[in-house]
Amino acid sequence: MQFDDDAALDTSEVQDVRGSRIPGGRATVGGGLAGLIALLLGLFFGVGPDNLGLSSGSDSAVATASSPAQVQSSCRTGQDANTKEDCRVVAVVNSVQDFWAQEFRRRGGTYTRSPTVFFSGQVATACGTATSAVGPFYCPGDRKVYLDLGFFDELRTKFGSSGGPFAQAYVVAHEYGHHVQDLMGTLGRAQDGRTGANSNAVRVELQADCYAGVWAHHATTTKDESTGRPLITSLTEADIRDGLDAAAAVGDDRIQERFQGRVTPETWTHGSAAQRQQWFHQGYRTGDMAQCDTFH
């Protein structure tokens, strides 16, 4: 995956709070067994950590930015995105949101942009206070994506993903799939408290995978709104394989087998490795969000 070296990155779409002190509330999930349980239940969960029963933070708590924010000073161009991990994530956020803004406009709607918050350790959100153990997540309370960049190392070392830049892009695009669902009113279907292979929770997650694939289909043709040129200039089949591999690595069956030694489909919240790959590929192959109806 390559970015246009001369493109200007829009760092206003990322809030860098790494190293900040967290106001209000306290996280109830840490390392060890509690962190593992949180990870098993919450990885890529479509909503904030309070829905997992793992947070005692105040609903009014919000993340506060560190000063100076690292990405504001170091992530300026596509060349930075080609050489620095955090800048690459900024560029992916820009590309994903450019695509959905244009797609909503094409369909006669309006896309509301959502910032991604970079944090380390723990963060306070409108959905409560969370630690890095819950993995990347989207909070509908403040319509923000939350991401500890250290997760990308864990995706490779703990979950067996091949890694690579597009594996990271898949994670980001999946979370923005939840934002799209939130704007369209479908995200709430996951919050009926049910689990299992055919639950709404799983269907919501698989749809977010499909939406990530839809973006990937259009990534190299989506024009940056400031330059009129695509921000992403190259996306190879090897990149897509890395994305599919990441999708499989976070399938419920793979995670349960790795950490529990057994597979229990009745507790699934995200879908199997095969399902996650299938729906990402469905979006990538068709490029059509109308083909992402996992509820049908």
CSV table of C-alpha atoms in Angstrom, one decimal:
chain,number,residue,atom,x,y,z
A,1,MET,CA,0.0,0.0,0.0
A,2,GLN,CA,1.5,3.3,-1.1
A,3,PHE,CA,0.3,6.9,-0.6
A,4,ASP,CA,0.8,10.0,-2.8
A,5,ASP,CA,4.0,11.5,-1.5
A,6,ASP,CA,2.9,15.0,-2.2
A,7,ALA,CA,-0.6,14.7,-0.6
A,8,ALA,CA,-1.3,16.8,2.5
A,9,LEU,CA,-2.6,14.8,5.5
A,10,ASP,CA,-5.5,16.1,7.4
A,11,THR,CA,-4.4,15.6,11.0
A,12,SER,CA,-7.6,17.3,12.3
A,13,GLU,CA,-9.3,13.9,11.8
A,14,VAL,CA,-7.0,12.3,14.5
A,15,GLN,CA,-6.8,13.3,18.1
A,16,ASP,CA,-3.5,12.2,19.6
A,17,VAL,CA,-3.9,11.8,23.4
A,18,ARG,CA,-1.0,9.4,24.0
A,19,GLY,CA,0.6,10.2,27.3
A,20,SER,CA,-2.3,12.1,28.6
A,21,ARG,CA,-3.7,11.8,32.1
A,22,ILE,CA,-7.2,10.5,32.1
A,23,PRO,CA,-9.8,12.7,33.8
A,24,GLY,CA,-12.7,11.2,35.7
A,25,GLY,CA,-13.6,7.6,36.4
A,26,ARG,CA,-11.1,4.7,36.5
A,27,ALA,CA,-10.7,1.7,34.2
A,28,THR,CA,-11.7,-1.6,35.8
A,29,VAL,CA,-9.9,-3.7,33.2
A,30,GLY,CA,-6.2,-4.2,33.4
A,31,GLY,CA,-3.7,-6.8,32.4
A,32,GLY,CA,-3.6,-10.5,33.3
A,33,LEU,CA,-6.8,-12.5,33.3
A,34,ALA,CA,-9.1,-9.5,33.4
A,35,GLY,CA,-7.4,-8.0,30.4
A,36,LEU,CA,-7.6,-11.3,28.5
A,37,ILE,CA,-11.3,-11.7,29.2
A,38,ALA,CA,-11.8,-8.1,28.0
A,39,LEU,CA,-9.9,-8.9,24.9
A,40,LEU,CA,-11.8,-12.0,24.1
A,41,LEU,CA,-15.1,-10.2,24.6
A,42,GLY,CA,-14.3,-6.8,23.3
A,43,LEU,CA,-11.9,-7.1,20.4
A,44,PHE,CA,-13.3,-5.0,17.6
A,45,PHE,CA,-16.6,-4.7,19.6
A,46,GLY,CA,-18.9,-2.4,17.7
A,47,VAL,CA,-19.7,-0.2,20.7
A,48,GLY,CA,-17.9,1.3,23.7
A,49,PRO,CA,-16.5,-0.7,26.6
A,50,ASP,CA,-19.4,0.1,28.9
A,51,ASN,CA,-21.6,-2.3,27.0
A,52,LEU,CA,-19.2,-5.1,28.0
A,53,GLY,CA,-19.7,-4.3,31.7
A,54,LEU,CA,-16.0,-3.5,32.0
A,55,SER,CA,-16.0,0.2,32.7
A,56,SER,CA,-16.9,2.4,35.6
A,57,GLY,CA,-16.0,5.7,34.0
A,58,SER,CA,-18.4,8.6,34.0
A,59,ASP,CA,-20.5,9.0,30.9
A,60,SER,CA,-19.4,12.6,30.7
A,61,ALA,CA,-15.7,11.8,30.8
A,62,VAL,CA,-13.8,12.7,27.6
A,63,ALA,CA,-10.3,12.2,26.4
A,64,THR,CA,-8.0,15.3,26.6
A,65,ALA,CA,-5.3,16.0,24.1
A,66,SER,CA,-1.6,15.9,25.0
A,67,SER,CA,0.5,18.9,24.1
A,68,PRO,CA,2.0,18.9,21.6
A,69,ALA,CA,0.1,16.1,19.9
A,70,GLN,CA,2.7,14.0,18.0
A,71,VAL,CA,0.8,13.5,14.8
A,72,GLN,CA,0.2,17.2,14.4
A,73,SER,CA,3.9,17.9,14.1
A,74,SER,CA,5.2,14.8,12.4
A,75,CYS,CA,2.4,13.7,9.9
A,76,ARG,CA,2.2,16.3,7.2
A,77,THR,CA,2.4,14.5,3.8
A,78,GLY,CA,1.8,11.2,2.1
A,79,GLN,CA,5.6,10.7,2.2
A,80,ASP,CA,5.3,10.7,6.0
A,81,ALA,CA,2.5,8.1,5.7
A,82,ASN,CA,4.8,5.9,3.6
A,83,THR,CA,7.5,5.9,6.3
A,84,LYS,CA,5.7,6.2,9.7
A,85,GLU,CA,3.1,4.0,11.2
A,86,ASP,CA,1.0,6.6,13.0
A,87,CYS,CA,1.1,8.8,9.9
A,88,ARG,CA,0.0,5.8,7.8
A,89,VAL,CA,-3.1,5.4,10.1
A,90,VAL,CA,-3.8,9.2,9.7
A,91,ALA,CA,-3.7,8.7,5.9
A,92,VAL,CA,-6.0,5.7,6.1
A,93,VAL,CA,-8.5,7.6,8.2
A,94,ASN,CA,-8.4,10.4,5.6
A,95,SER,CA,-9.0,8.0,2.7
A,96,VAL,CA,-11.8,6.1,4.5
A,97,GLN,CA,-13.6,9.2,5.4
A,98,ASP,CA,-13.2,10.8,2.0
A,99,PHE,CA,-14.7,7.7,0.5
A,100,TRP,CA,-17.7,7.6,2.8
A,101,ALA,CA,-18.3,11.3,2.4
A,102,GLN,CA,-18.4,10.9,-1.4
A,103,GLU,CA,-20.5,7.7,-1.2
A,104,PHE,CA,-23.1,9.3,1.1
A,105,ARG,CA,-23.3,12.3,-1.1
A,106,ARG,CA,-23.7,10.1,-4.2
A,107,ARG,CA,-26.6,8.4,-2.4
A,108,GLY,CA,-28.2,11.7,-1.5
A,109,GLY,CA,-27.1,11.7,2.2
A,110,THR,CA,-24.7,13.5,4.4
A,111,TYR,CA,-21.7,11.8,6.1
A,112,THR,CA,-20.6,13.2,9.4
A,113,ARG,CA,-16.9,12.8,9.9
A,114,SER,CA,-15.6,11.0,13.0
A,115,PRO,CA,-12.2,11.5,14.5
A,116,THR,CA,-9.9,8.6,15.5
A,117,VAL,CA,-8.3,9.0,19.0
A,118,PHE,CA,-4.8,7.6,19.5
A,119,PHE,CA,-4.3,6.6,23.1
A,120,SER,CA,-1.9,4.6,25.2
A,121,GLY,CA,-2.8,2.5,28.2
A,122,GLN,CA,-6.3,3.8,28.9
A,123,VAL,CA,-8.7,6.4,27.7
A,124,ALA,CA,-11.9,8.1,28.9
A,125,THR,CA,-14.8,8.3,26.4
A,126,ALA,CA,-18.4,9.1,26.3
A,127,CYS,CA,-18.9,5.3,26.6
A,128,GLY,CA,-16.9,5.1,29.8
A,129,THR,CA,-13.2,4.5,30.5
A,130,ALA,CA,-11.4,1.7,28.7
A,131,THR,CA,-7.9,0.2,28.7
A,132,SER,CA,-6.0,-1.0,25.7
A,133,ALA,CA,-7.1,-4.6,26.6
A,134,VAL,CA,-10.5,-4.1,24.8
A,135,GLY,CA,-8.8,-3.5,21.5
A,136,PRO,CA,-9.8,-0.9,18.9
A,137,PHE,CA,-13.4,0.2,19.3
A,138,TYR,CA,-16.0,2.7,18.2
A,139,CYS,CA,-18.0,4.7,20.7
A,140,PRO,CA,-21.4,5.8,19.5
A,141,GLY,CA,-21.8,8.2,22.4
A,142,ASP,CA,-19.2,10.6,21.0
A,143,ARG,CA,-18.9,9.1,17.5
A,144,LYS,CA,-15.2,8.5,17.8
A,145,VAL,CA,-12.9,5.6,16.9
A,146,TYR,CA,-10.4,4.7,19.7
A,147,LEU,CA,-7.1,3.0,18.9
A,148,ASP,CA,-3.9,2.1,20.8
A,149,LEU,CA,-1.4,1.6,18.1
A,150,GLY,CA,0.3,-1.1,20.2
A,151,PHE,CA,-2.6,-3.3,19.1
A,152,PHE,CA,-1.1,-3.8,15.7
A,153,ASP,CA,1.9,-5.6,17.2
A,154,GLU,CA,-0.5,-7.8,19.2
A,155,LEU,CA,-2.4,-8.6,16.1
A,156,ARG,CA,0.7,-10.2,14.7
A,157,THR,CA,2.4,-11.6,17.9
A,158,LYS,CA,-0.7,-12.7,19.9
A,159,PHE,CA,-3.2,-13.5,17.2
A,160,GLY,CA,-1.0,-14.8,14.4
A,161,SER,CA,-1.8,-12.3,11.7
A,162,SER,CA,0.8,-11.8,9.0
A,163,GLY,CA,0.6,-8.1,9.7
A,164,GLY,CA,1.5,-5.5,7.2
A,165,PRO,CA,0.3,-2.0,6.5
A,166,PHE,CA,-3.0,-3.1,5.0
A,167,ALA,CA,-3.8,-5.3,8.0
A,168,GLN,CA,-3.7,-2.1,9.9
A,169,ALA,CA,-5.9,-0.4,7.3
A,170,TYR,CA,-8.4,-3.2,7.6
A,171,VAL,CA,-8.7,-2.6,11.3
A,172,VAL,CA,-9.3,1.1,10.9
A,173,ALA,CA,-11.8,0.7,8.0
A,174,HIS,CA,-13.7,-1.9,10.1
A,175,GLU,CA,-14.2,0.6,12.9
A,176,TYR,CA,-15.4,3.2,10.5
A,177,GLY,CA,-17.8,0.6,9.2
A,178,HIS,CA,-19.4,0.9,12.6
A,179,HIS,CA,-19.5,4.6,12.3
A,180,VAL,CA,-21.4,4.2,9.0
A,181,GLN,CA,-23.8,1.8,10.7
A,182,ASP,CA,-24.3,4.4,13.5
A,183,LEU,CA,-25.2,7.1,10.9
A,184,MET,CA,-27.6,4.7,9.2
A,185,GLY,CA,-29.2,3.5,12.3
A,186,THR,CA,-28.2,-0.1,12.1
A,187,LEU,CA,-25.5,-0.2,14.8
A,188,GLY,CA,-28.0,-0.5,17.6
A,189,ARG,CA,-29.1,-3.9,16.4
A,190,ALA,CA,-26.0,-5.3,18.1
A,191,GLN,CA,-27.1,-4.2,21.5
A,192,ASP,CA,-29.9,-6.6,22.2
A,193,GLY,CA,-27.6,-8.6,24.6
A,194,ARG,CA,-27.6,-11.8,22.5
A,195,THR,CA,-24.6,-13.7,21.3
A,196,GLY,CA,-24.1,-16.7,19.0
A,197,ALA,CA,-23.2,-17.4,15.4
A,198,ASN,CA,-26.6,-16.0,14.1
A,199,SER,CA,-26.9,-13.1,16.6
A,200,ASN,CA,-27.3,-9.5,15.6
A,201,ALA,CA,-24.0,-8.8,17.2
A,202,VAL,CA,-22.2,-11.0,14.7
A,203,ARG,CA,-24.3,-9.6,11.8
A,204,VAL,CA,-23.2,-6.1,12.7
A,205,GLU,CA,-19.6,-7.0,12.9
A,206,LEU,CA,-19.7,-8.9,9.5
A,207,GLN,CA,-21.3,-5.9,7.9
A,208,ALA,CA,-18.5,-3.7,9.2
A,209,ASP,CA,-16.1,-6.1,7.6
A,210,CYS,CA,-18.0,-5.8,4.4
A,211,TYR,CA,-18.0,-2.0,4.5
A,212,ALA,CA,-14.2,-2.2,5.0
A,213,GLY,CA,-14.0,-4.2,1.8
A,214,VAL,CA,-16.1,-1.7,0.0
A,215,TRP,CA,-13.7,1.0,0.9
A,216,ALA,CA,-10.7,-1.1,-0.2
A,217,HIS,CA,-12.4,-1.6,-3.6
A,218,HIS,CA,-12.5,2.1,-4.1
A,219,ALA,CA,-9.3,3.1,-2.2
A,220,THR,CA,-7.1,3.8,-5.2
A,221,THR,CA,-9.8,5.8,-7.0
A,222,THR,CA,-11.1,7.8,-4.1
A,223,LYS,CA,-9.9,11.4,-4.7
A,224,ASP,CA,-8.4,13.4,-1.8
A,225,GLU,CA,-10.8,16.3,-1.5
A,226,SER,CA,-7.9,18.8,-1.2
A,227,THR,CA,-5.7,17.6,-4.1
A,228,GLY,CA,-8.2,16.0,-6.5
A,229,ARG,CA,-5.9,13.0,-6.7
A,230,PRO,CA,-6.3,9.6,-4.9
A,231,LEU,CA,-4.4,9.6,-1.6
A,232,ILE,CA,-3.7,5.9,-2.0
A,233,THR,CA,-1.8,5.2,-5.2
A,234,SER,CA,-1.2,1.5,-4.9
A,235,LEU,CA,-3.0,-1.4,-3.4
A,236,THR,CA,-1.8,-4.9,-4.3
A,237,GLU,CA,-3.3,-8.3,-4.1
A,238,ALA,CA,-0.7,-9.0,-1.4
A,239,ASP,CA,-2.1,-6.2,0.6
A,240,ILE,CA,-5.6,-7.6,0.3
A,241,ARG,CA,-4.3,-11.0,1.4
A,242,ASP,CA,-2.9,-9.3,4.5
A,243,GLY,CA,-6.3,-7.8,5.2
A,244,LEU,CA,-8.0,-11.1,4.8
A,245,ASP,CA,-5.5,-12.8,7.0
A,246,ALA,CA,-6.1,-10.1,9.7
A,247,ALA,CA,-9.9,-10.7,9.4
A,248,ALA,CA,-9.3,-14.4,9.9
A,249,ALA,CA,-7.0,-13.9,12.9
A,250,VAL,CA,-9.7,-12.1,14.8
A,251,GLY,CA,-12.5,-14.6,14.0
A,252,ASP,CA,-14.2,-15.8,17.1
A,253,ASP,CA,-13.3,-19.4,16.5
A,254,ARG,CA,-9.6,-18.6,16.0
A,255,ILE,CA,-9.5,-16.5,19.2
A,256,GLN,CA,-11.4,-19.0,21.3
A,257,GLU,CA,-9.2,-21.9,20.0
A,258,ARG,CA,-6.0,-19.9,20.7
A,259,PHE,CA,-7.0,-18.7,24.2
A,260,GLN,CA,-9.6,-21.2,25.5
A,261,GLY,CA,-8.6,-24.3,23.7
A,262,ARG,CA,-12.1,-24.9,22.5
A,263,VAL,CA,-14.7,-23.2,20.2
A,264,THR,CA,-18.1,-22.2,21.6
A,265,PRO,CA,-20.2,-20.7,18.8
A,266,GLU,CA,-23.0,-19.9,21.2
A,267,THR,CA,-20.8,-17.1,22.7
A,268,TRP,CA,-19.7,-15.6,19.4
A,269,THR,CA,-20.0,-11.8,19.0
A,270,HIS,CA,-18.0,-11.2,15.8
A,271,GLY,CA,-18.2,-14.3,13.5
A,272,SER,CA,-15.9,-17.0,12.4
A,273,ALA,CA,-12.6,-16.5,10.6
A,274,ALA,CA,-14.3,-17.8,7.4
A,275,GLN,CA,-17.2,-15.5,7.8
A,276,ARG,CA,-15.1,-12.4,8.4
A,277,GLN,CA,-13.0,-13.2,5.3
A,278,GLN,CA,-16.1,-13.9,3.3
A,279,TRP,CA,-17.8,-10.6,4.1
A,280,PHE,CA,-14.6,-8.5,3.7
A,281,HIS,CA,-14.1,-10.1,0.3
A,282,GLN,CA,-17.8,-9.5,-0.6
A,283,GLY,CA,-17.3,-5.8,-0.1
A,284,TYR,CA,-14.0,-5.8,-1.9
A,285,ARG,CA,-15.3,-7.7,-4.9
A,286,THR,CA,-18.4,-5.7,-5.4
A,287,GLY,CA,-17.5,-2.3,-4.1
A,288,ASP,CA,-21.2,-1.9,-3.3
A,289,MET,CA,-22.5,-1.3,0.2
A,290,ALA,CA,-25.9,-2.6,-0.9
A,291,GLN,CA,-24.3,-6.0,-1.1
A,292,CYS,CA,-23.4,-5.9,2.6
A,293,ASP,CA,-26.8,-6.8,4.0
A,294,THR,CA,-25.8,-9.4,6.6
A,295,PHE,CA,-29.2,-9.2,8.2
A,296,HIS,CA,-31.0,-10.7,5.1
